[in-house]
PDB file of N, CA and C in Angstrom:
ATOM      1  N   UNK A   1      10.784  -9.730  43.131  1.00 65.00           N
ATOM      2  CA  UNK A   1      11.488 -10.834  42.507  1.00 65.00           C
ATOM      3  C   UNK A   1      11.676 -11.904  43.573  1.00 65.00           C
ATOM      4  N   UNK A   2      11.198 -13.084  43.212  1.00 79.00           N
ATOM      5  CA  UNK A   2      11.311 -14.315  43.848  1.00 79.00           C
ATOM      6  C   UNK A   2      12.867 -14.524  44.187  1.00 79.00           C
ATOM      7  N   UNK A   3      12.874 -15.563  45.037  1.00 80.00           N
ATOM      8  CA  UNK A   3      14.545 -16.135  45.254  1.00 80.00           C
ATOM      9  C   UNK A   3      14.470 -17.001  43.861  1.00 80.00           C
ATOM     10  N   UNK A   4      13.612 -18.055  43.428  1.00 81.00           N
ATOM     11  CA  UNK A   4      14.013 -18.727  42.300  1.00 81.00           C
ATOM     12  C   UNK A   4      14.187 -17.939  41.211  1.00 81.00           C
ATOM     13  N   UNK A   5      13.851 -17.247  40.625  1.00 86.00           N
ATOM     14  CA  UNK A   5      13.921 -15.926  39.597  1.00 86.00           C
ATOM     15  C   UNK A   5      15.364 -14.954  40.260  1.00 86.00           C
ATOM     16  N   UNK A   6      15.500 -14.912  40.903  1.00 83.00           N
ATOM     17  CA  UNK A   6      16.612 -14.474  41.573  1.00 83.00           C
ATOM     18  C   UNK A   6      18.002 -15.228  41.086  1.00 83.00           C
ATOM     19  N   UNK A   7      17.900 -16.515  41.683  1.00 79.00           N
ATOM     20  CA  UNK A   7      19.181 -17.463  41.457  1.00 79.00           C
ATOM     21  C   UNK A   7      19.157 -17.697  39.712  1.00 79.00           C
ATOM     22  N   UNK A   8      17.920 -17.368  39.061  1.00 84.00           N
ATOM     23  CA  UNK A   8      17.968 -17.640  37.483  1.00 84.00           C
ATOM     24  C   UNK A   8      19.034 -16.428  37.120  1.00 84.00           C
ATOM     25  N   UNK A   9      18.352 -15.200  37.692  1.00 85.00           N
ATOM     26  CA  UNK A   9      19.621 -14.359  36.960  1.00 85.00           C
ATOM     27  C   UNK A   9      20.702 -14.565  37.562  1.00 85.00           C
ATOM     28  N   UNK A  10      20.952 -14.723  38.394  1.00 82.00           N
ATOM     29  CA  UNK A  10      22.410 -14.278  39.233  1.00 82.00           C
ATOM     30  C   UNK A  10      23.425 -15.834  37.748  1.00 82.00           C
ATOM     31  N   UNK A  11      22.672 -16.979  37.817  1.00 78.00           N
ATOM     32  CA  UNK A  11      22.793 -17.697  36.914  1.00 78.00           C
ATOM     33  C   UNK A  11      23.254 -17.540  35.566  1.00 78.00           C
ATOM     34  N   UNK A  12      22.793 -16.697  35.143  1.00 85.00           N
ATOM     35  CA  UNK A  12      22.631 -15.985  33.837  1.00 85.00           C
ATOM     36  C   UNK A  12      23.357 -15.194  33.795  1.00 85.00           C
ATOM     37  N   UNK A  13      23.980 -14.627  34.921  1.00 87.00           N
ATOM     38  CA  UNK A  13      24.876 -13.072  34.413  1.00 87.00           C
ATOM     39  C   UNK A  13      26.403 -13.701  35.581  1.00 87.00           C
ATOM     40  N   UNK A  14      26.264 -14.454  36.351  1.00 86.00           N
ATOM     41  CA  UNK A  14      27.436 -14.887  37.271  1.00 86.00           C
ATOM     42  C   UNK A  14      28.348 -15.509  36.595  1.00 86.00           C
ATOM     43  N   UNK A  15      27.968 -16.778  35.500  1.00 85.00           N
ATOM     44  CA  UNK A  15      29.242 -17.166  35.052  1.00 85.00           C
ATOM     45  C   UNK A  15      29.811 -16.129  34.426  1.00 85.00           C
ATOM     46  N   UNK A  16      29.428 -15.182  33.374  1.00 89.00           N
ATOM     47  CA  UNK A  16      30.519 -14.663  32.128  1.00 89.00           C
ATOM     48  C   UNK A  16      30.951 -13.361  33.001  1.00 89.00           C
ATOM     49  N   UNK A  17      30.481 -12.915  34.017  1.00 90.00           N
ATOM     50  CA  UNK A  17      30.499 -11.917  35.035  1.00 90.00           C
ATOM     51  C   UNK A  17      31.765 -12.338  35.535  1.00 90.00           C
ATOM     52  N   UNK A  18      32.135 -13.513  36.214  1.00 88.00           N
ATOM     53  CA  UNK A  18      33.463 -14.788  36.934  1.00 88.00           C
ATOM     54  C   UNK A  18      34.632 -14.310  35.731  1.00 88.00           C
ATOM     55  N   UNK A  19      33.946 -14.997  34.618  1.00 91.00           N
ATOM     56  CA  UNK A  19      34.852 -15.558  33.418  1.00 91.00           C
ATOM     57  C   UNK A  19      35.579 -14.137  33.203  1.00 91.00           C
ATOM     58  N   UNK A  20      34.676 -12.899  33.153  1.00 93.00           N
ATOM     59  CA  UNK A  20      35.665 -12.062  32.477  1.00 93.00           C
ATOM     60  C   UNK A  20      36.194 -10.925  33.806  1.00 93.00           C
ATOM     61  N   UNK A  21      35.634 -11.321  34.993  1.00 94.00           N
ATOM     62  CA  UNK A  21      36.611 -10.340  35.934  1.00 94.00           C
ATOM     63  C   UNK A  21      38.251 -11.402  35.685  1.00 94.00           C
ATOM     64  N   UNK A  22      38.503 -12.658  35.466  1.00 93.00           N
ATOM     65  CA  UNK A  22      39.260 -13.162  36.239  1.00 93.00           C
ATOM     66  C   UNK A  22      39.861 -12.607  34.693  1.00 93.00           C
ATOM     67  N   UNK A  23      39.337 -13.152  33.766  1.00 93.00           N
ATOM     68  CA  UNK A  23      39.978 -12.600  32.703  1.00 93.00           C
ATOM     69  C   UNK A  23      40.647 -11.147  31.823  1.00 93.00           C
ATOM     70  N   UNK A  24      40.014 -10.311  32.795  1.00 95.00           N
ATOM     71  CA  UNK A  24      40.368  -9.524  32.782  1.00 95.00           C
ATOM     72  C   UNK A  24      42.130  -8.949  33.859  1.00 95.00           C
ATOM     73  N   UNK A  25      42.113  -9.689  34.724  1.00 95.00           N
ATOM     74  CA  UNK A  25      43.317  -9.669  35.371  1.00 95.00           C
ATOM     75  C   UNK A  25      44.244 -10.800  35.108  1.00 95.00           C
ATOM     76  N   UNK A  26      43.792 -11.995  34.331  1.00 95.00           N
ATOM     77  CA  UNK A  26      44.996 -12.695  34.023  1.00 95.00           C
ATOM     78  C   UNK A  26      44.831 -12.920  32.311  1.00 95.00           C
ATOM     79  N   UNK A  27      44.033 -13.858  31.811  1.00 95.00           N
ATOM     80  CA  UNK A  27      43.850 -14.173  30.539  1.00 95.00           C
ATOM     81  C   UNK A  27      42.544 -14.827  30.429  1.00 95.00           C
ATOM     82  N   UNK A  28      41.602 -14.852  29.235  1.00 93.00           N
ATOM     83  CA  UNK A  28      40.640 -15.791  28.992  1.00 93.00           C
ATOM     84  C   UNK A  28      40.679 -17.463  29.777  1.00 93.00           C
ATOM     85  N   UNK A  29      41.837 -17.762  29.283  1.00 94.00           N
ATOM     86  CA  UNK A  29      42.226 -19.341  29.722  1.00 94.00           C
ATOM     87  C   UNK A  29      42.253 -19.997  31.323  1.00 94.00           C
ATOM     88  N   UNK A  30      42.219 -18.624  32.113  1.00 95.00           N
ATOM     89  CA  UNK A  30      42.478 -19.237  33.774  1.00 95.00           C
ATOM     90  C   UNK A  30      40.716 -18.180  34.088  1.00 95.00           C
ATOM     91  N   UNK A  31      40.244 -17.335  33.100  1.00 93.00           N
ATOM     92  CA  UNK A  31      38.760 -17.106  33.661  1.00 93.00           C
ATOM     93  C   UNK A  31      37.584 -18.930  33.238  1.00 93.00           C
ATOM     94  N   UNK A  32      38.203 -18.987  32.432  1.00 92.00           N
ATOM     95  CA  UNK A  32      37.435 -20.140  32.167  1.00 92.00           C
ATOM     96  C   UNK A  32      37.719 -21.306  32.737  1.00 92.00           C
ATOM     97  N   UNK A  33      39.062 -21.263  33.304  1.00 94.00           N
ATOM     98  CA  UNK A  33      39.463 -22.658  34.232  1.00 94.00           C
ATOM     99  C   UNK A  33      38.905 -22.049  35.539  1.00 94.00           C
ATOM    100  N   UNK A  34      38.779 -20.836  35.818  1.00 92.00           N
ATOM    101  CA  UNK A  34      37.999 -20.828  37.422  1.00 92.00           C
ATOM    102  C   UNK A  34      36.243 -21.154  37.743  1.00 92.00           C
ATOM    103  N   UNK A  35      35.647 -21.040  36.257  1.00 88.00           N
ATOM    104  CA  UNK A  35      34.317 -21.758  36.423  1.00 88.00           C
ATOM    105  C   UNK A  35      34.281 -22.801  36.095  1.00 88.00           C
ATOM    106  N   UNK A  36      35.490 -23.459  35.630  1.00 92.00           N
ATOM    107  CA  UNK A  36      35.361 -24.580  35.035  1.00 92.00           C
ATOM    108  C   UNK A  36      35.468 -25.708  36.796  1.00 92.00           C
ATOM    109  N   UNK A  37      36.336 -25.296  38.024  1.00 93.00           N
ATOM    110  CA  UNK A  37      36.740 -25.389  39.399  1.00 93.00           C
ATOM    111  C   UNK A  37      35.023 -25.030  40.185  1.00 93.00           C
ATOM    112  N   UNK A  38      34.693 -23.487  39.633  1.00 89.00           N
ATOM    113  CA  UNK A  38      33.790 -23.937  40.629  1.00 89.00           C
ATOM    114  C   UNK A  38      32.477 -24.427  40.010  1.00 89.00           C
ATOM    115  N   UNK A  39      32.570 -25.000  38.609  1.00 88.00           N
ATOM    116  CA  UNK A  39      31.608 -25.589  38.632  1.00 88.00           C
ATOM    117  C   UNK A  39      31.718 -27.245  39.013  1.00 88.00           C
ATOM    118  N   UNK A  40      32.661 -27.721  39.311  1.00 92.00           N
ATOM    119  CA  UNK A  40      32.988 -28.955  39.743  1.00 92.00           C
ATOM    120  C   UNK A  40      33.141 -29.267  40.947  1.00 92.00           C
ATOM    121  N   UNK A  41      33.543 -27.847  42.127  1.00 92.00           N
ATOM    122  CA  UNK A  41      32.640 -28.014  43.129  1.00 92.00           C
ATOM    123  C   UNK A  41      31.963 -28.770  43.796  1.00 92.00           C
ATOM    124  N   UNK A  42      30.305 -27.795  42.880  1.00 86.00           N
ATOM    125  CA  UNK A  42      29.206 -28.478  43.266  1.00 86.00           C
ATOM    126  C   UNK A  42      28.929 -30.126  43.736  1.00 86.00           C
ATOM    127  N   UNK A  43      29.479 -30.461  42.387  1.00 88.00           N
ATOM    128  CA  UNK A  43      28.836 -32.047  42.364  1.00 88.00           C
ATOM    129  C   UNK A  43      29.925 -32.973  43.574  1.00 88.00           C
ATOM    130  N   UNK A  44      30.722 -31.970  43.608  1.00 90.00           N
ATOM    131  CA  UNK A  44      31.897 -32.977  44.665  1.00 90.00           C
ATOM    132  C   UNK A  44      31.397 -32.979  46.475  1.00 90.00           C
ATOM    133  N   UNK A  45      31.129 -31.543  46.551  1.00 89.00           N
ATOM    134  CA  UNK A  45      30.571 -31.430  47.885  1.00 89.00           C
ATOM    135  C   UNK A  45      29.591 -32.109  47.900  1.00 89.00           C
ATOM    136  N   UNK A  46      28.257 -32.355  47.147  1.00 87.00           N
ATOM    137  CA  UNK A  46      27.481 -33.064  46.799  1.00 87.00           C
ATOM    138  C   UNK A  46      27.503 -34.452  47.053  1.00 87.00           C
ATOM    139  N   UNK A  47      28.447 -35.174  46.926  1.00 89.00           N
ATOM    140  CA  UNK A  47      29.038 -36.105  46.652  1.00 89.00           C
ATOM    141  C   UNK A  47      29.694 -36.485  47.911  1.00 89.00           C
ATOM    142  N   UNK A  48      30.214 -35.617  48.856  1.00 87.00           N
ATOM    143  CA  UNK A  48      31.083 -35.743  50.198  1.00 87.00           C
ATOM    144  C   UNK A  48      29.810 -36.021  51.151  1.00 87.00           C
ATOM    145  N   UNK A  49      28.849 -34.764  51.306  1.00 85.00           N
ATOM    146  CA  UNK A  49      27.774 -35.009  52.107  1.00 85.00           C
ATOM    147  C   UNK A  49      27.346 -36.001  52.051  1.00 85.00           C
ATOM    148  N   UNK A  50      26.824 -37.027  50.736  1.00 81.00           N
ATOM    149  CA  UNK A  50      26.210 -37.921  50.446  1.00 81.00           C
ATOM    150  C   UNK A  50      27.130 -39.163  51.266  1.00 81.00           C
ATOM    151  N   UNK A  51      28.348 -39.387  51.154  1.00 79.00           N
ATOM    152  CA  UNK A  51      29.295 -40.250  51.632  1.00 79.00           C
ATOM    153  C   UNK A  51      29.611 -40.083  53.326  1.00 79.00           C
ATOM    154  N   UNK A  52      28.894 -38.940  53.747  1.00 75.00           N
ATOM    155  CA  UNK A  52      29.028 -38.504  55.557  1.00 75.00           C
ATOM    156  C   UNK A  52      27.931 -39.620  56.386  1.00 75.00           C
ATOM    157  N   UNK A  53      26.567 -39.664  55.449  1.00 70.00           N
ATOM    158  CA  UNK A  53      25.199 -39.837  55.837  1.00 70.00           C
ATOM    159  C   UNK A  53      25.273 -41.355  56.552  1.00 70.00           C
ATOM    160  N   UNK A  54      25.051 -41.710  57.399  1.00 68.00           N
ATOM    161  CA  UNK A  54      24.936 -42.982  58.412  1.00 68.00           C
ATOM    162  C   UNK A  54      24.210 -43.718  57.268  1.00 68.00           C
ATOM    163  N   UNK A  55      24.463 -45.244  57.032  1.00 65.00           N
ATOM    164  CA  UNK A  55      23.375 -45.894  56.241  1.00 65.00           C
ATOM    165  C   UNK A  55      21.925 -46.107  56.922  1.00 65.00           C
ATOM    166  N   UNK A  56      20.880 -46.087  56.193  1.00 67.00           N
ATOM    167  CA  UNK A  56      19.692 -46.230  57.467  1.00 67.00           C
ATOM    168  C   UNK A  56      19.386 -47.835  57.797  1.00 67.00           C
ATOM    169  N   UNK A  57      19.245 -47.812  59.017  1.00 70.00           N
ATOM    170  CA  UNK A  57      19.072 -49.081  59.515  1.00 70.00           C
ATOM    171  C   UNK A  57      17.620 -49.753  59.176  1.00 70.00           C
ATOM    172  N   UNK A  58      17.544 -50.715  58.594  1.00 72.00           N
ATOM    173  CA  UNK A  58      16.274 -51.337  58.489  1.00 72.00           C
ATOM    174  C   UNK A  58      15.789 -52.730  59.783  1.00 72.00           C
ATOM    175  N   UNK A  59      14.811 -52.534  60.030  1.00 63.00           N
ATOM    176  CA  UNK A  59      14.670 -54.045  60.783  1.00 63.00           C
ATOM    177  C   UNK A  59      15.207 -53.616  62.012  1.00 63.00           C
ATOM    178  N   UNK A  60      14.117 -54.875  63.086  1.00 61.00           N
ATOM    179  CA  UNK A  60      15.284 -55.040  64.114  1.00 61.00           C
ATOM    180  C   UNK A  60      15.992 -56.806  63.912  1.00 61.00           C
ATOM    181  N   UNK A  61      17.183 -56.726  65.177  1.00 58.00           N
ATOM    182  CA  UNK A  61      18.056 -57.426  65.036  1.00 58.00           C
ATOM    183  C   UNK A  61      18.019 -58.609  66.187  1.00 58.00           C
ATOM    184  N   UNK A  62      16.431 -59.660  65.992  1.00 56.00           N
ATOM    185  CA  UNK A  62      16.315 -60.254  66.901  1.00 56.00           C
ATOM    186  C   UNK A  62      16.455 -61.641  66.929  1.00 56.00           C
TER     187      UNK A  62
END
């Protein structure tokens, strides 16, 4: 099994896998607010890196 075929399942079985350990120790409502966190995450770190990056310099300055 490939890594991309890999991350498909882990994909496929990780969220409701999340959803119902958490739910199982508190309620449906905070398993689904914890993927609902780390799926928002993503796009934020995403989003931080992107805002770290030096602008690229074009040209010189003569």
């Amino acid at each position: 099994m490939g890594a991309a075929e890999l991350g498909r399942e882990l994909g496929d079985a990780g969220g409701p896998l999340l959803v119902a350990a958490i739910a199982t120790l508190t309620t449906l409502t905070y398993g689904y607010a914890a993927l609902a966190v780390l799926l928002a995450i993503g796009p934020a770190l995403a989003l931080a890196a992107h805002r770290r990056k030096p602008p690229a310099q074009t040209g010189s300055a003569t």
